[in-house]
PDB file of C-alpha atoms in Angstrom:
ATOM      1  CA  GLY A   1      -5.936   1.988   8.013  1.00 79.00           C
ATOM      2  CA  ASN A   2      -4.136   1.184   4.784  1.00 85.00           C
ATOM      3  CA  SER A   3      -0.774  -0.548   4.989  1.00 91.00           C
ATOM      4  CA  VAL A   4       1.588  -2.818   3.066  1.00 95.00           C
ATOM      5  CA  THR A   5       3.813  -5.512   4.557  1.00 95.00           C
ATOM      6  CA  GLN A   6       6.756  -7.017   2.671  1.00 95.00           C
ATOM      7  CA  MET A   7       9.158  -9.794   3.516  1.00 89.00           C
ATOM      8  CA  GLU A   8      12.403  -8.566   4.959  1.00 87.00           C
ATOM      9  CA  GLY A   9      15.570  -8.781   2.944  1.00 86.00           C
ATOM     10  CA  PRO A  10      18.091  -9.086   1.719  1.00 95.00           C
ATOM     11  CA  VAL A  11      17.100 -11.943  -0.525  1.00 96.00           C
ATOM     12  CA  THR A  12      20.227 -13.501  -2.021  1.00 97.00           C
ATOM     13  CA  LEU A  13      19.890 -15.804  -5.029  1.00 97.00           C
ATOM     14  CA  SER A  14      22.110 -17.352  -7.657  1.00 97.00           C
ATOM     15  CA  GLU A  15      21.550 -16.412 -11.279  1.00 97.00           C
ATOM     16  CA  GLU A  16      18.664 -18.327 -12.924  1.00 96.00           C
ATOM     17  CA  ALA A  17      17.033 -19.124  -9.559  1.00 97.00           C
ATOM     18  CA  PHE A  18      13.297 -18.650  -8.947  1.00 97.00           C
ATOM     19  CA  LEU A  19      12.284 -15.502  -7.110  1.00 97.00           C
ATOM     20  CA  THR A  20       9.360 -14.840  -4.796  1.00 97.00           C
ATOM     21  CA  ILE A  21       8.989 -11.652  -2.762  1.00 97.00           C
ATOM     22  CA  ASN A  22       5.939 -11.716  -0.515  1.00 97.00           C
ATOM     23  CA  CYS A  23       3.615  -8.743  -0.136  1.00 97.00           C
ATOM     24  CA  THR A  24       0.362  -8.507   1.818  1.00 97.00           C
ATOM     25  CA  TYR A  25      -1.845  -5.486   2.297  1.00 95.00           C
ATOM     26  CA  THR A  26      -4.545  -4.048   4.524  1.00 93.00           C
ATOM     27  CA  ALA A  27      -6.998  -1.663   2.941  1.00 88.00           C
ATOM     28  CA  THR A  28     -10.629  -0.626   2.851  1.00 81.00           C
ATOM     29  CA  GLY A  29     -12.286  -1.592  -0.386  1.00 80.00           C
ATOM     30  CA  TYR A  30     -10.263  -2.843  -3.313  1.00 82.00           C
ATOM     31  CA  PRO A  31      -7.177  -0.739  -3.919  1.00 90.00           C
ATOM     32  CA  SER A  32      -4.926  -0.900  -6.946  1.00 91.00           C
ATOM     33  CA  LEU A  33      -1.605  -2.671  -6.286  1.00 94.00           C
ATOM     34  CA  PHE A  34       1.858  -1.963  -7.631  1.00 95.00           C
ATOM     35  CA  TRP A  35       5.434  -3.155  -7.612  1.00 97.00           C
ATOM     36  CA  TYR A  36       8.152  -0.528  -7.963  1.00 96.00           C
ATOM     37  CA  VAL A  37      11.875  -1.234  -8.436  1.00 96.00           C
ATOM     38  CA  GLN A  38      14.779   0.960  -7.373  1.00 93.00           C
ATOM     39  CA  TYR A  39      18.130   0.221  -9.013  1.00 92.00           C
ATOM     40  CA  PRO A  40      21.268   1.526  -7.287  1.00 86.00           C
ATOM     41  CA  GLY A  41      21.579   5.288  -7.646  1.00 80.00           C
ATOM     42  CA  GLU A  42      18.287   5.655  -9.503  1.00 84.00           C
ATOM     43  CA  GLY A  43      14.726   6.679  -8.726  1.00 85.00           C
ATOM     44  CA  LEU A  44      11.818   4.300  -8.319  1.00 91.00           C
ATOM     45  CA  GLN A  45      10.366   2.822 -11.501  1.00 92.00           C
ATOM     46  CA  LEU A  46       6.965   1.247 -11.905  1.00 92.00           C
ATOM     47  CA  LEU A  47       7.513  -2.456 -12.598  1.00 96.00           C
ATOM     48  CA  LEU A  48       3.939  -3.740 -12.822  1.00 96.00           C
ATOM     49  CA  LYS A  49       0.440  -3.118 -11.567  1.00 94.00           C
ATOM     50  CA  ALA A  50      -2.954  -4.750 -11.047  1.00 95.00           C
ATOM     51  CA  THR A  51      -6.152  -2.803 -10.602  1.00 90.00           C
ATOM     52  CA  LYS A  52      -8.694  -5.467  -9.599  1.00 90.00           C
ATOM     53  CA  ALA A  53      -8.958  -8.880  -8.020  1.00 91.00           C
ATOM     54  CA  ASP A  54      -7.449 -11.784  -9.999  1.00 94.00           C
ATOM     55  CA  ASP A  55      -5.620  -9.393 -12.341  1.00 95.00           C
ATOM     56  CA  LYS A  56      -2.073 -10.432 -13.162  1.00 97.00           C
ATOM     57  CA  GLY A  57       0.494  -7.731 -13.753  1.00 96.00           C
ATOM     58  CA  SER A  58       3.619  -8.627 -15.720  1.00 97.00           C
ATOM     59  CA  ASN A  59       6.718  -6.912 -17.058  1.00 97.00           C
ATOM     60  CA  LYS A  60      10.332  -7.909 -17.839  1.00 95.00           C
ATOM     61  CA  GLY A  61       9.641 -11.511 -16.802  1.00 97.00           C
ATOM     62  CA  PHE A  62       8.195 -10.491 -13.419  1.00 98.00           C
ATOM     63  CA  GLU A  63       4.620 -11.357 -12.490  1.00 98.00           C
ATOM     64  CA  ALA A  64       2.255 -10.686  -9.599  1.00 98.00           C
ATOM     65  CA  THR A  65      -1.385 -11.692  -9.128  1.00 98.00           C
ATOM     66  CA  TYR A  66      -3.905  -9.647  -7.115  1.00 96.00           C
ATOM     67  CA  ARG A  67      -5.350 -12.149  -4.595  1.00 95.00           C
ATOM     68  CA  LYS A  68      -8.307 -10.647  -2.748  1.00 92.00           C
ATOM     69  CA  GLU A  69      -8.957 -13.730  -0.616  1.00 93.00           C
ATOM     70  CA  THR A  70      -5.443 -13.658   0.848  1.00 95.00           C
ATOM     71  CA  THR A  71      -4.909  -9.864   0.450  1.00 95.00           C
ATOM     72  CA  SER A  72      -1.614 -10.600  -1.270  1.00 96.00           C
ATOM     73  CA  PHE A  73       0.348  -9.454  -4.313  1.00 98.00           C
ATOM     74  CA  HIS A  74       3.494 -11.590  -4.347  1.00 98.00           C
ATOM     75  CA  LEU A  75       6.203 -10.820  -6.916  1.00 98.00           C
ATOM     76  CA  GLU A  76       7.666 -13.754  -8.883  1.00 98.00           C
ATOM     77  CA  LYS A  77      10.223 -14.341 -11.601  1.00 98.00           C
ATOM     78  CA  GLY A  78      11.176 -17.692 -13.031  1.00 97.00           C
ATOM     79  CA  SER A  79      14.873 -17.012 -13.651  1.00 96.00           C
ATOM     80  CA  VAL A  80      16.618 -14.009 -12.128  1.00 97.00           C
ATOM     81  CA  GLN A  81      19.622 -12.260 -13.609  1.00 97.00           C
ATOM     82  CA  VAL A  82      22.415 -10.279 -11.974  1.00 96.00           C
ATOM     83  CA  SER A  83      20.862  -7.144 -13.481  1.00 96.00           C
ATOM     84  CA  ASP A  84      17.716  -7.729 -11.385  1.00 97.00           C
ATOM     85  CA  SER A  85      19.643  -6.805  -8.240  1.00 97.00           C
ATOM     86  CA  ALA A  86      17.710  -3.884  -6.777  1.00 96.00           C
ATOM     87  CA  VAL A  87      15.250  -2.921  -4.053  1.00 95.00           C
ATOM     88  CA  TYR A  88      11.625  -3.869  -4.738  1.00 97.00           C
ATOM     89  CA  PHE A  89       8.708  -1.983  -3.197  1.00 97.00           C
ATOM     90  CA  CYS A  90       5.119  -3.158  -3.018  1.00 97.00           C
ATOM     91  CA  ALA A  91       2.549  -0.348  -2.897  1.00 95.00           C
ATOM     92  CA  LEU A  92      -1.175   0.285  -2.903  1.00 93.00           C
ATOM     93  CA  LYS A  93      -3.153   3.248  -4.135  1.00 89.00           C
ATOM     94  CA  ARG A  94      -5.747   4.759  -1.876  1.00 75.00           C
ATOM     95  CA  LEU A  95      -9.250   4.858  -3.314  1.00 69.00           C
ATOM     96  CA  ASP A  96      -9.816   8.570  -3.013  1.00 68.00           C
ATOM     97  CA  SER A  97      -9.094  11.662  -5.034  1.00 60.00           C
ATOM     98  CA  SER A  98      -5.500  11.958  -3.870  1.00 66.00           C
ATOM     99  CA  TYR A  99      -4.256   8.774  -5.629  1.00 72.00           C
ATOM    100  CA  LYS A 100      -1.796   8.564  -2.754  1.00 81.00           C
ATOM    101  CA  LEU A 101       0.604   5.612  -2.868  1.00 89.00           C
ATOM    102  CA  ILE A 102       1.349   3.725   0.336  1.00 91.00           C
ATOM    103  CA  PHE A 103       4.579   1.768   0.173  1.00 94.00           C
ATOM    104  CA  GLY A 104       5.964  -1.242   1.966  1.00 95.00           C
ATOM    105  CA  SER A 105       9.433  -1.060   3.484  1.00 94.00           C
ATOM    106  CA  GLY A 106      11.154  -2.610   0.474  1.00 95.00           C
ATOM    107  CA  THR A 107      13.015  -5.867  -0.128  1.00 96.00           C
ATOM    108  CA  ARG A 108      16.595  -5.864  -1.363  1.00 96.00           C
ATOM    109  CA  LEU A 109      17.416  -8.550  -3.932  1.00 97.00           C
ATOM    110  CA  LEU A 110      21.009  -9.594  -4.556  1.00 97.00           C
ATOM    111  CA  VAL A 111      21.655 -11.925  -7.477  1.00 97.00           C
ATOM    112  CA  ARG A 112      25.071 -13.553  -7.638  1.00 96.00           C
ATOM    113  CA  PRO A 113      26.634 -14.861 -10.888  1.00 95.00           C
TER     114      PRO A 113
ATOM    115  CA  GLU B   1      10.931  12.468 -22.955  1.00 65.00           C
ATOM    116  CA  ALA B   2      12.984  13.933 -20.130  1.00 80.00           C
ATOM    117  CA  GLY B   3      12.382  12.441 -16.707  1.00 91.00           C
ATOM    118  CA  VAL B   4      11.811  14.107 -13.363  1.00 95.00           C
ATOM    119  CA  ALA B   5      14.797  16.255 -12.438  1.00 96.00           C
ATOM    120  CA  GLN B   6      15.915  16.973  -8.887  1.00 96.00           C
ATOM    121  CA  SER B   7      18.727  18.971  -7.366  1.00 96.00           C
ATOM    122  CA  PRO B   8      20.933  18.822  -5.501  1.00 97.00           C
ATOM    123  CA  ARG B   9      21.618  15.074  -5.446  1.00 95.00           C
ATOM    124  CA  TYR B  10      23.356  15.218  -2.083  1.00 96.00           C
ATOM    125  CA  LYS B  11      23.326  17.716   0.776  1.00 97.00           C
ATOM    126  CA  ILE B  12      24.989  17.705   4.177  1.00 98.00           C
ATOM    127  CA  ILE B  13      23.947  20.296   6.749  1.00 97.00           C
ATOM    128  CA  GLU B  14      24.121  20.786  10.481  1.00 97.00           C
ATOM    129  CA  LYS B  15      21.028  20.608  12.650  1.00 96.00           C
ATOM    130  CA  ARG B  16      19.094  23.860  12.935  1.00 97.00           C
ATOM    131  CA  GLN B  17      20.271  24.957   9.474  1.00 97.00           C
ATOM    132  CA  SER B  18      17.865  25.343   6.573  1.00 97.00           C
ATOM    133  CA  VAL B  19      17.868  23.540   3.226  1.00 98.00           C
ATOM    134  CA  ALA B  20      15.860  23.615   0.009  1.00 98.00           C
ATOM    135  CA  PHE B  21      15.310  20.999  -2.671  1.00 98.00           C
ATOM    136  CA  TRP B  22      14.168  21.626  -6.215  1.00 97.00           C
ATOM    137  CA  CYS B  23      12.092  19.462  -8.540  1.00 97.00           C
ATOM    138  CA  ASN B  24      11.196  19.824 -12.214  1.00 97.00           C
ATOM    139  CA  PRO B  25       8.469  17.331 -13.199  1.00 96.00           C
ATOM    140  CA  ILE B  26       7.885  15.741 -16.561  1.00 95.00           C
ATOM    141  CA  SER B  27       6.512  18.302 -18.989  1.00 93.00           C
ATOM    142  CA  GLY B  28       2.732  18.416 -18.919  1.00 92.00           C
ATOM    143  CA  HIS B  29       2.319  16.471 -15.685  1.00 94.00           C
ATOM    144  CA  ALA B  30      -0.205  18.294 -13.524  1.00 92.00           C
ATOM    145  CA  THR B  31       0.329  16.293 -10.344  1.00 93.00           C
ATOM    146  CA  LEU B  32       3.536  16.544  -8.313  1.00 95.00           C
ATOM    147  CA  TYR B  33       4.463  14.612  -5.178  1.00 95.00           C
ATOM    148  CA  TRP B  34       7.182  14.942  -2.556  1.00 97.00           C
ATOM    149  CA  TYR B  35       8.088  11.799  -0.623  1.00 96.00           C
ATOM    150  CA  GLN B  36      10.452  11.234   2.282  1.00 97.00           C
ATOM    151  CA  GLN B  37      12.333   7.918   2.294  1.00 94.00           C
ATOM    152  CA  ILE B  38      14.146   7.139   5.532  1.00 94.00           C
ATOM    153  CA  LEU B  39      16.842   4.457   5.292  1.00 89.00           C
ATOM    154  CA  GLY B  40      15.283   0.995   5.395  1.00 86.00           C
ATOM    155  CA  GLN B  41      11.732   2.253   4.913  1.00 88.00           C
ATOM    156  CA  GLY B  42       9.438   2.814   1.993  1.00 91.00           C
ATOM    157  CA  PRO B  43       8.708   6.304   0.706  1.00 93.00           C
ATOM    158  CA  LYS B  44       6.161   8.328   2.676  1.00 93.00           C
ATOM    159  CA  LEU B  45       4.131  11.056   0.993  1.00 93.00           C
ATOM    160  CA  LEU B  46       4.788  14.518   2.407  1.00 96.00           C
ATOM    161  CA  ILE B  47       2.741  16.667   0.041  1.00 95.00           C
ATOM    162  CA  GLN B  48       0.854  16.378  -3.233  1.00 94.00           C
ATOM    163  CA  PHE B  49       0.098  19.225  -5.639  1.00 94.00           C
ATOM    164  CA  GLN B  50      -2.464  19.302  -8.412  1.00 91.00           C
ATOM    165  CA  ASN B  51      -1.276  22.175 -10.604  1.00 90.00           C
ATOM    166  CA  ASN B  52      -0.725  25.005  -8.073  1.00 86.00           C
ATOM    167  CA  GLY B  53      -3.001  23.656  -5.367  1.00 92.00           C
ATOM    168  CA  VAL B  54      -2.257  21.326  -2.471  1.00 93.00           C
ATOM    169  CA  VAL B  55      -4.260  18.075  -2.540  1.00 90.00           C
ATOM    170  CA  ASP B  56      -2.767  16.337   0.480  1.00 90.00           C
ATOM    171  CA  ASP B  57      -0.270  17.618   3.043  1.00 94.00           C
ATOM    172  CA  SER B  58      -1.508  15.635   6.010  1.00 91.00           C
ATOM    173  CA  GLN B  59       1.933  14.144   6.757  1.00 92.00           C
ATOM    174  CA  LEU B  60       3.979  17.293   6.214  1.00 95.00           C
ATOM    175  CA  PRO B  61       5.525  18.584   9.487  1.00 95.00           C
ATOM    176  CA  LYS B  62       4.301  22.102   8.905  1.00 95.00           C
ATOM    177  CA  ASP B  63       6.242  23.630  11.764  1.00 96.00           C
ATOM    178  CA  ARG B  64       9.482  23.071   9.838  1.00 97.00           C
ATOM    179  CA  PHE B  65       8.646  21.899   6.309  1.00 97.00           C
ATOM    180  CA  SER B  66       7.168  24.010   3.558  1.00 97.00           C
ATOM    181  CA  ALA B  67       6.623  23.453  -0.137  1.00 97.00           C
ATOM    182  CA  GLU B  68       5.422  25.491  -3.047  1.00 96.00           C
ATOM    183  CA  ARG B  69       4.695  24.955  -6.692  1.00 95.00           C
ATOM    184  CA  LEU B  70       4.543  28.293  -8.385  1.00 82.00           C
ATOM    185  CA  LYS B  71       3.005  28.406 -11.877  1.00 85.00           C
ATOM    186  CA  GLY B  72       2.147  24.718 -11.635  1.00 84.00           C
ATOM    187  CA  VAL B  73       5.515  23.496 -12.887  1.00 92.00           C
ATOM    188  CA  ASP B  74       8.664  23.455 -10.715  1.00 96.00           C
ATOM    189  CA  SER B  75       8.461  22.882  -6.995  1.00 97.00           C
ATOM    190  CA  THR B  76      10.667  23.514  -3.988  1.00 97.00           C
ATOM    191  CA  LEU B  77      10.629  21.778  -0.631  1.00 98.00           C
ATOM    192  CA  LYS B  78      12.212  23.589   2.307  1.00 98.00           C
ATOM    193  CA  ILE B  79      13.198  22.477   5.773  1.00 98.00           C
ATOM    194  CA  GLN B  80      13.831  25.118   8.432  1.00 97.00           C
ATOM    195  CA  PRO B  81      15.261  24.344  10.939  1.00 96.00           C
ATOM    196  CA  ALA B  82      16.509  20.838  10.173  1.00 97.00           C
ATOM    197  CA  LYS B  83      16.612  18.082  12.774  1.00 97.00           C
ATOM    198  CA  LEU B  84      18.725  14.931  12.872  1.00 97.00           C
ATOM    199  CA  GLU B  85      15.661  12.812  12.099  1.00 96.00           C
ATOM    200  CA  ASP B  86      15.199  14.647   8.797  1.00 97.00           C
ATOM    201  CA  SER B  87      18.126  12.679   7.346  1.00 98.00           C
ATOM    202  CA  ALA B  88      16.554  10.838   4.435  1.00 97.00           C
ATOM    203  CA  VAL B  89      16.199  10.746   0.672  1.00 96.00           C
ATOM    204  CA  TYR B  90      13.634  13.220  -0.621  1.00 97.00           C
ATOM    205  CA  LEU B  91      11.926  11.978  -3.744  1.00 96.00           C
ATOM    206  CA  CYS B  92       9.918  13.990  -6.205  1.00 96.00           C
ATOM    207  CA  ALA B  93       7.425  12.302  -8.513  1.00 95.00           C
ATOM    208  CA  SER B  94       4.923  13.451 -11.107  1.00 94.00           C
ATOM    209  CA  SER B  95       1.965  12.023 -12.953  1.00 92.00           C
ATOM    210  CA  SER B  96      -0.429  13.075 -15.673  1.00 90.00           C
ATOM    211  CA  THR B  97      -4.079  13.789 -14.998  1.00 82.00           C
ATOM    212  CA  SER B  98      -5.227  10.956 -17.227  1.00 81.00           C
ATOM    213  CA  ARG B  99      -2.911   8.331 -15.657  1.00 78.00           C
ATOM    214  CA  ARG B 100      -2.517   9.405 -12.055  1.00 73.00           C
ATOM    215  CA  TYR B 101      -1.915   5.835 -10.902  1.00 74.00           C
ATOM    216  CA  GLU B 102       1.443   5.874 -12.712  1.00 83.00           C
ATOM    217  CA  GLN B 103       3.933   8.068 -10.907  1.00 89.00           C
ATOM    218  CA  TYR B 104       7.377   8.821 -12.360  1.00 91.00           C
ATOM    219  CA  PHE B 105      10.107   9.369  -9.803  1.00 93.00           C
ATOM    220  CA  GLY B 106      13.218  11.497  -9.864  1.00 94.00           C
ATOM    221  CA  PRO B 107      16.581  10.233  -8.564  1.00 92.00           C
ATOM    222  CA  GLY B 108      16.085  11.902  -5.190  1.00 94.00           C
ATOM    223  CA  THR B 109      18.118  14.172  -2.930  1.00 96.00           C
ATOM    224  CA  ARG B 110      20.006  12.481  -0.127  1.00 96.00           C
ATOM    225  CA  LEU B 111      20.029  14.754   2.942  1.00 98.00           C
ATOM    226  CA  THR B 112      22.341  14.150   5.871  1.00 98.00           C
ATOM    227  CA  VAL B 113      21.811  16.258   8.995  1.00 98.00           C
ATOM    228  CA  THR B 114      24.740  16.191  11.447  1.00 97.00           C
TER     229      THR B 114
END
């Protein structure tokens, strides 16, 4: 079946540190991949996406590359800020008419000044 | 444009009671989703509507959960009777027909069943 596995958190970093949050997936075919972010007290927001192998999604300094050979979609940022503290969810979209999103369990990021 | 609206934001009930959540999607979005997010887990789709019709309700516990989307706009999700394991955040999301991969989420309703 389709599933998404994320590294467990919390991930605690100092401001300006490099961030990597690992995400791997299991799916039939080639799904689209997403990163969503959930700031405290708010709903999930789409951060970035990639729809085919080798695509790189990017937004707000975050990047993730769709790696078919390793079935991965790791999230990276070169220099994190305190305002990046949030929960990050990796997700895939099923390749059928429902466009159903399947989410990982989320990784909490804490950035300290 | 206005985002997805949900109410109430918080609800505390006792087990075996009933509860209802309301969602107003982004104007013009034909697709509406209800997700359940248990603490420490990612959201899980309960039901998906395309206009008035149900597209996917395979993970909806139909013996106690029901949902409707009258007139293809607002939607309500009901639980009757509630169980302790229903404690979760219930998220509503919507998307347009042309960009269904991009779902916009509301702030959620946090339900606590005691």
